Amino acid sequence: MTSIIFMGTPQFAVPILNALAENGYDILAAVTQPDKPVGRKHTLHASPVKVAAQALGVPVFQPVKLGKSPELDELIAMQPDLIVTAAYGQFLPTRFLDAARITAVNVHGSLLPKYRGGAPIQYSVINGDAETGVTIIQMVKQMDAGGMYAQAAIPLTRADDTGTAFDRLSILGRDLLLQTLPGIIDGTATMTPQDPERVTFSPNISKDQERLDFTLTATEIDQWVRGLRPHVGGWVMLNGQRVKLWAVTPLDTATEAAPGTVVSVGKKELVLAAGQGTTLQLDELQPAGKARQPISAYMNGAGRQLKVGQQVIIDGQE
């Protein structure tokens, strides 16, 4: 039985962990990020991988920083055949990678060498890519730079956001890993080096990037809204109030109004000007301190004061 130390944190990694266990691999340990405080009461919440590992009866390790933790030596002493990672969220020290008898592999959520880094799925949506995918790579010291064992792709459409793409890629990655591991284990799998000329990066989304810029086109704003959904939510200062935009629709109509100006209002409608003469319909939003609501609810409340020609977002800022 091939032994594995599994490393992952979000829901993306859970189907992969479960499938390895269901297919007879010996999961020696699951390594995941420490429990995080959530909400106003800062209640500690376990990662999805921790919850899944505990359900499987797998020992869980949660070092704050693996390379400087006492857990590192304990994990190395397990002498796993394989280390398998999927959205773990930390760099792994070389001496840990070297502890795997066969190798260490990563299920990465992009078509490498495109989108190395911590937010590949988000950027595939934000940039309006026609497709995304997963790559099974050998782990090396440099971030997401190892040789590629296998790739698989899926299309992306306007119906997708980061959440739907995560779910689909998780299953795609699970299946691709199960197909690829036997060849890695018996030594018949081959690796293709990544083309350094095609490398791009996808660093984690910063707090500043969560603020939507209405000088972008309506299509670009829509891509940002979907790229930040459902985990974060992009926001604007709308008529002086911080408001998250959860769903928007780019329209075909053009305008000469400045970005952030009200183009059309109604009982169930709010259309704003965006960059380059484009227009954007707001469909679902969330004023600060309130629940998500359809635009009809907003227009029946705070939105009643809005008038055509009023610039409610100025240059993407207040």
Short mmCIF file of C-alpha atoms in Angstrom, two decimals:
data_model
loop_
_atom_site.label_atom_id
_atom_site.label_comp_id
_atom_site.label_asym_id
_atom_site.label_seq_id
_atom_site.Cartn_x
_atom_site.Cartn_y
_atom_site.Cartn_z
CA MET A 1 0.00 0.00 0.00
CA THR A 2 1.47 3.36 -1.06
CA SER A 3 1.77 5.75 1.88
CA ILE A 4 0.98 9.45 1.52
CA ILE A 5 1.28 12.60 3.58
CA PHE A 6 -1.51 14.83 2.30
CA MET A 7 -1.34 18.62 2.51
CA GLY A 8 -4.24 20.95 1.77
CA THR A 9 -6.55 23.51 3.35
CA PRO A 10 -9.72 24.63 1.48
CA GLN A 11 -12.68 22.67 0.17
CA PHE A 12 -10.84 22.34 -3.16
CA ALA A 13 -8.59 19.73 -1.53
CA VAL A 14 -11.28 17.66 0.21
CA PRO A 15 -12.48 15.51 -2.74
CA ILE A 16 -8.83 14.76 -3.50
CA LEU A 17 -8.10 13.62 0.06
CA ASN A 18 -11.26 11.52 0.21
CA ALA A 19 -10.54 9.88 -3.14
CA LEU A 20 -7.02 8.89 -2.10
CA ALA A 21 -8.39 7.22 1.02
CA GLU A 22 -11.21 5.52 -0.90
CA ASN A 23 -8.78 4.15 -3.48
CA GLY A 24 -6.62 2.33 -0.98
CA TYR A 25 -3.78 4.77 -0.40
CA ASP A 26 -2.45 4.84 3.16
CA ILE A 27 -2.87 8.42 4.41
CA LEU A 28 -0.28 8.77 7.17
CA ALA A 29 -1.19 12.35 8.04
CA ALA A 30 -3.02 15.43 6.81
CA VAL A 31 -1.25 18.76 7.12
CA THR A 32 -3.42 21.88 6.96
CA GLN A 33 -3.44 25.51 8.06
CA PRO A 34 -4.22 26.38 11.70
CA ASP A 35 -7.82 27.02 12.73
CA LYS A 36 -8.84 30.59 11.90
CA PRO A 37 -11.01 33.04 13.85
CA VAL A 38 -14.21 33.84 11.98
CA GLY A 39 -16.87 36.49 12.54
CA ARG A 40 -17.21 39.21 15.11
CA LYS A 41 -16.77 36.77 17.97
CA HIS A 42 -13.59 35.38 16.36
CA THR A 43 -14.78 31.82 16.80
CA LEU A 44 -12.12 29.35 15.68
CA HIS A 45 -13.06 27.34 12.58
CA ALA A 46 -11.23 24.28 11.33
CA SER A 47 -10.24 24.09 7.67
CA PRO A 48 -12.32 21.81 5.41
CA VAL A 49 -9.33 19.47 5.11
CA LYS A 50 -9.05 19.15 8.88
CA VAL A 51 -12.73 18.25 9.14
CA ALA A 52 -12.42 15.69 6.33
CA ALA A 53 -9.24 14.16 7.77
CA GLN A 54 -10.78 13.78 11.21
CA ALA A 55 -13.78 12.04 9.64
CA LEU A 56 -11.36 9.59 8.02
CA GLY A 57 -9.47 9.05 11.27
CA VAL A 58 -6.29 10.56 9.80
CA PRO A 59 -3.89 12.37 12.17
CA VAL A 60 -3.94 16.14 11.58
CA PHE A 61 -0.98 18.53 11.82
CA GLN A 62 -1.46 22.31 11.79
CA PRO A 63 1.89 24.07 12.03
CA VAL A 64 1.83 27.85 11.79
CA LYS A 65 4.96 27.63 9.65
CA LEU A 66 6.04 24.14 8.67
CA GLY A 67 9.72 24.92 8.15
CA LYS A 68 10.17 26.15 11.72
CA SER A 69 7.87 23.72 13.49
CA PRO A 70 8.51 20.73 15.73
CA GLU A 71 6.01 18.84 13.55
CA LEU A 72 8.45 18.90 10.63
CA ASP A 73 10.76 16.26 12.07
CA GLU A 74 7.80 14.12 13.04
CA LEU A 75 6.44 14.24 9.50
CA ILE A 76 9.84 13.47 7.97
CA ALA A 77 10.19 10.48 10.29
CA MET A 78 7.01 8.99 8.77
CA GLN A 79 9.02 8.31 5.57
CA PRO A 80 6.06 8.54 3.17
CA ASP A 81 6.17 7.12 -0.32
CA LEU A 82 4.51 10.27 -1.64
CA ILE A 83 3.71 13.79 -0.52
CA VAL A 84 0.55 15.10 -2.21
CA THR A 85 -0.47 18.74 -1.90
CA ALA A 86 -3.57 20.59 -3.07
CA ALA A 87 -3.94 24.27 -2.15
CA TYR A 88 -2.04 23.89 1.11
CA GLY A 89 -0.99 27.54 1.37
CA GLN A 90 2.63 27.39 2.54
CA PHE A 91 6.05 26.82 1.02
CA LEU A 92 7.48 23.41 1.83
CA PRO A 93 11.09 23.06 2.97
CA THR A 94 13.38 21.08 0.68
CA ARG A 95 14.29 18.56 3.33
CA PHE A 96 10.62 17.73 3.73
CA LEU A 97 10.13 17.30 -0.03
CA ASP A 98 13.20 15.07 -0.06
CA ALA A 99 11.64 12.84 2.62
CA ALA A 100 9.24 11.31 0.10
CA ARG A 101 10.57 7.94 -1.09
CA ILE A 102 9.11 8.38 -4.58
CA THR A 103 8.37 12.09 -5.01
CA ALA A 104 6.19 15.03 -3.96
CA VAL A 105 3.38 16.12 -6.29
CA ASN A 106 0.98 19.04 -6.36
CA VAL A 107 -2.52 19.37 -7.83
CA HIS A 108 -2.38 22.96 -9.12
CA GLY A 109 -5.51 24.80 -10.28
CA SER A 110 -4.26 26.22 -13.57
CA LEU A 111 -2.86 25.24 -16.94
CA LEU A 112 0.77 25.78 -16.03
CA PRO A 113 3.01 27.59 -16.72
CA LYS A 114 0.12 30.08 -16.63
CA TYR A 115 -0.81 31.34 -13.17
CA ARG A 116 1.82 30.11 -10.79
CA GLY A 117 0.98 31.21 -7.25
CA GLY A 118 -1.79 31.25 -4.69
CA ALA A 119 -4.81 32.51 -6.68
CA PRO A 120 -4.78 30.82 -10.10
CA ILE A 121 -8.50 30.12 -10.23
CA GLN A 122 -9.43 33.68 -9.25
CA TYR A 123 -7.23 35.17 -11.96
CA SER A 124 -8.59 32.85 -14.64
CA VAL A 125 -12.05 34.33 -13.96
CA ILE A 126 -10.82 37.92 -13.45
CA ASN A 127 -8.95 37.86 -16.76
CA GLY A 128 -11.89 36.42 -18.66
CA ASP A 129 -10.10 33.27 -19.77
CA ALA A 130 -12.04 30.96 -22.09
CA GLU A 131 -10.70 27.93 -20.26
CA THR A 132 -8.91 26.87 -17.12
CA GLY A 133 -7.69 23.56 -15.79
CA VAL A 134 -5.46 21.60 -13.46
CA THR A 135 -1.87 20.43 -13.69
CA ILE A 136 -0.22 17.60 -11.77
CA ILE A 137 3.37 18.70 -11.15
CA GLN A 138 6.41 17.50 -9.29
CA MET A 139 7.12 19.79 -6.37
CA VAL A 140 10.42 21.65 -6.35
CA LYS A 141 11.81 24.48 -4.25
CA GLN A 142 10.71 27.17 -6.72
CA MET A 143 6.98 27.98 -6.55
CA ASP A 144 4.89 25.84 -8.93
CA ALA A 145 7.90 25.39 -11.22
CA GLY A 146 8.21 21.60 -11.31
CA GLY A 147 7.87 19.32 -14.29
CA MET A 148 4.34 18.54 -15.45
CA TYR A 149 3.01 14.98 -15.30
CA ALA A 150 -0.47 15.70 -16.68
CA GLN A 151 -2.97 18.45 -17.53
CA ALA A 152 -6.72 18.66 -18.10
CA ALA A 153 -8.84 21.65 -19.12
CA ILE A 154 -12.44 22.84 -18.77
CA PRO A 155 -14.23 25.81 -20.39
CA LEU A 156 -15.14 28.96 -18.47
CA THR A 157 -18.25 31.05 -19.18
CA ARG A 158 -20.08 34.00 -17.62
CA ALA A 159 -22.03 31.46 -15.59
CA ASP A 160 -18.83 30.71 -13.68
CA ASP A 161 -17.36 32.46 -10.70
CA THR A 162 -14.43 31.45 -8.51
CA GLY A 163 -16.72 29.21 -6.47
CA THR A 164 -18.07 27.18 -9.39
CA ALA A 165 -14.61 26.98 -10.96
CA PHE A 166 -13.15 25.74 -7.64
CA ASP A 167 -15.76 23.00 -7.44
CA ARG A 168 -15.29 21.84 -11.02
CA LEU A 169 -11.50 21.95 -10.87
CA SER A 170 -11.46 20.06 -7.58
CA ILE A 171 -13.22 17.11 -9.23
CA LEU A 172 -11.09 17.42 -12.35
CA GLY A 173 -7.94 17.45 -10.23
CA ARG A 174 -9.12 14.48 -8.18
CA ASP A 175 -9.73 12.37 -11.27
CA LEU A 176 -6.52 13.45 -13.00
CA LEU A 177 -4.44 12.67 -9.92
CA LEU A 178 -5.94 9.19 -9.60
CA GLN A 179 -5.16 8.55 -13.25
CA THR A 180 -1.60 9.85 -12.94
CA LEU A 181 -0.41 8.38 -9.63
CA PRO A 182 0.02 4.76 -10.77
CA GLY A 183 2.52 5.82 -13.41
CA ILE A 184 4.36 8.03 -10.94
CA ILE A 185 4.56 5.16 -8.47
CA ASP A 186 5.81 2.56 -10.96
CA GLY A 187 8.17 4.99 -12.69
CA THR A 188 6.49 4.97 -16.11
CA ALA A 189 5.12 8.53 -15.92
CA THR A 190 7.02 11.18 -17.83
CA MET A 191 7.37 14.87 -17.02
CA THR A 192 7.26 17.81 -19.40
CA PRO A 193 9.28 20.86 -18.33
CA GLN A 194 7.44 24.17 -18.15
CA ASP A 195 8.23 26.74 -20.83
CA PRO A 196 9.85 29.67 -18.96
CA GLU A 197 8.77 32.08 -21.72
CA ARG A 198 5.10 31.40 -20.94
CA VAL A 199 5.22 31.76 -17.15
CA THR A 200 2.70 34.11 -15.52
CA PHE A 201 1.89 34.61 -11.84
CA SER A 202 -1.25 34.83 -9.71
CA PRO A 203 -0.38 36.22 -6.28
CA ASN A 204 -3.03 36.14 -3.56
CA ILE A 205 -5.70 38.82 -3.95
CA SER A 206 -4.93 41.82 -1.73
CA LYS A 207 -7.44 43.86 0.27
CA ASP A 208 -6.89 46.80 -2.08
CA GLN A 209 -7.88 44.65 -5.07
CA GLU A 210 -11.26 43.91 -3.50
CA ARG A 211 -12.30 47.48 -4.27
CA LEU A 212 -13.88 47.59 -7.70
CA ASP A 213 -12.71 50.21 -10.18
CA PHE A 214 -15.48 51.68 -12.33
CA THR A 215 -13.00 53.11 -14.80
CA LEU A 216 -12.69 49.51 -16.05
CA THR A 217 -15.14 48.38 -18.72
CA ALA A 218 -18.42 46.77 -17.70
CA THR A 219 -17.11 43.38 -18.83
CA GLU A 220 -13.95 43.77 -16.79
CA ILE A 221 -15.92 44.81 -13.69
CA ASP A 222 -18.17 41.77 -14.14
CA GLN A 223 -15.08 39.54 -14.31
CA TRP A 224 -13.75 41.04 -11.08
CA VAL A 225 -17.11 40.59 -9.35
CA ARG A 226 -17.21 36.92 -10.36
CA GLY A 227 -13.52 36.43 -9.61
CA LEU A 228 -14.02 37.68 -6.04
CA ARG A 229 -17.24 35.73 -5.56
CA PRO A 230 -18.21 33.91 -3.36
CA HIS A 231 -15.35 34.06 -0.89
CA VAL A 232 -14.74 37.82 -0.67
CA GLY A 233 -17.04 40.07 -2.65
CA GLY A 234 -15.89 43.17 -4.52
CA TRP A 235 -17.05 46.51 -3.16
CA VAL A 236 -17.51 50.18 -4.05
CA MET A 237 -18.46 53.37 -2.28
CA LEU A 238 -21.93 53.83 -3.74
CA ASN A 239 -23.38 57.26 -2.97
CA GLY A 240 -21.14 57.46 0.09
CA GLN A 241 -21.97 54.00 1.43
CA ARG A 242 -19.76 50.92 1.24
CA VAL A 243 -21.62 48.34 -0.84
CA LYS A 244 -20.55 44.90 -2.02
CA LEU A 245 -21.56 43.93 -5.55
CA TRP A 246 -22.36 40.23 -5.79
CA ALA A 247 -23.86 40.06 -9.28
CA VAL A 248 -23.78 42.45 -12.22
CA THR A 249 -24.51 42.26 -15.95
CA PRO A 250 -22.60 44.10 -18.70
CA LEU A 251 -25.05 45.66 -21.17
CA ASP A 252 -24.76 46.31 -24.89
CA THR A 253 -25.90 49.94 -24.56
CA ALA A 254 -23.28 52.69 -24.73
CA THR A 255 -23.12 55.96 -22.82
CA GLU A 256 -21.17 59.19 -22.79
CA ALA A 257 -21.59 59.56 -19.02
CA ALA A 258 -18.60 59.45 -16.72
CA PRO A 259 -17.88 56.12 -15.00
CA GLY A 260 -20.04 55.66 -11.90
CA THR A 261 -22.90 57.81 -13.20
CA VAL A 262 -26.50 56.60 -13.02
CA VAL A 263 -27.70 55.84 -16.56
CA SER A 264 -31.06 54.27 -15.78
CA VAL A 265 -33.17 53.70 -12.66
CA GLY A 266 -36.45 51.93 -11.95
CA LYS A 267 -38.22 49.95 -9.27
CA LYS A 268 -36.16 46.89 -10.23
CA GLU A 269 -33.29 48.48 -12.10
CA LEU A 270 -30.06 50.37 -11.56
CA VAL A 271 -27.67 50.85 -14.47
CA LEU A 272 -24.37 52.70 -14.09
CA ALA A 273 -21.81 53.94 -16.56
CA ALA A 274 -18.49 52.11 -16.54
CA GLY A 275 -15.24 52.73 -18.37
CA GLN A 276 -14.88 53.35 -22.11
CA GLY A 277 -18.55 54.22 -22.56
CA THR A 278 -19.86 50.86 -21.36
CA THR A 279 -22.83 50.28 -19.06
CA LEU A 280 -23.34 47.89 -16.17
CA GLN A 281 -26.54 46.65 -14.60
CA LEU A 282 -26.39 45.93 -10.86
CA ASP A 283 -28.29 42.72 -10.01
CA GLU A 284 -27.41 41.81 -6.42
CA LEU A 285 -25.65 43.87 -3.78
CA GLN A 286 -25.04 44.14 -0.05
CA PRO A 287 -24.92 47.46 1.81
CA ALA A 288 -22.59 47.47 4.82
CA GLY A 289 -24.19 45.80 7.83
CA LYS A 290 -27.06 44.31 5.82
CA ALA A 291 -27.85 41.07 4.05
CA ARG A 292 -27.33 40.40 0.36
CA GLN A 293 -30.33 41.60 -1.60
CA PRO A 294 -31.63 41.79 -5.16
CA ILE A 295 -31.52 45.19 -6.79
CA SER A 296 -35.31 45.47 -6.45
CA ALA A 297 -35.00 45.47 -2.64
CA TYR A 298 -32.26 48.09 -2.77
CA MET A 299 -34.24 50.33 -5.12
CA ASN A 300 -37.19 50.08 -2.75
CA GLY A 301 -35.00 51.44 0.03
CA ALA A 302 -31.73 53.38 -0.17
CA GLY A 303 -31.81 53.38 -3.97
CA ARG A 304 -34.99 55.48 -4.18
CA GLN A 305 -32.94 58.67 -3.87
CA LEU A 306 -30.78 57.91 -6.92
CA LYS A 307 -31.39 59.94 -10.07
CA VAL A 308 -30.30 59.62 -13.68
CA GLY A 309 -27.18 61.70 -14.26
CA GLN A 310 -26.04 61.47 -10.64
CA GLN A 311 -22.43 60.32 -10.31
CA VAL A 312 -22.61 57.90 -7.38
CA ILE A 313 -19.10 56.43 -7.85
CA ILE A 314 -16.32 58.84 -8.71
CA ASP A 315 -13.32 57.38 -10.61
CA GLY A 316 -13.86 54.07 -8.90
CA GLN A 317 -13.42 55.74 -5.54
CA GLU A 318 -15.70 57.89 -3.35
#
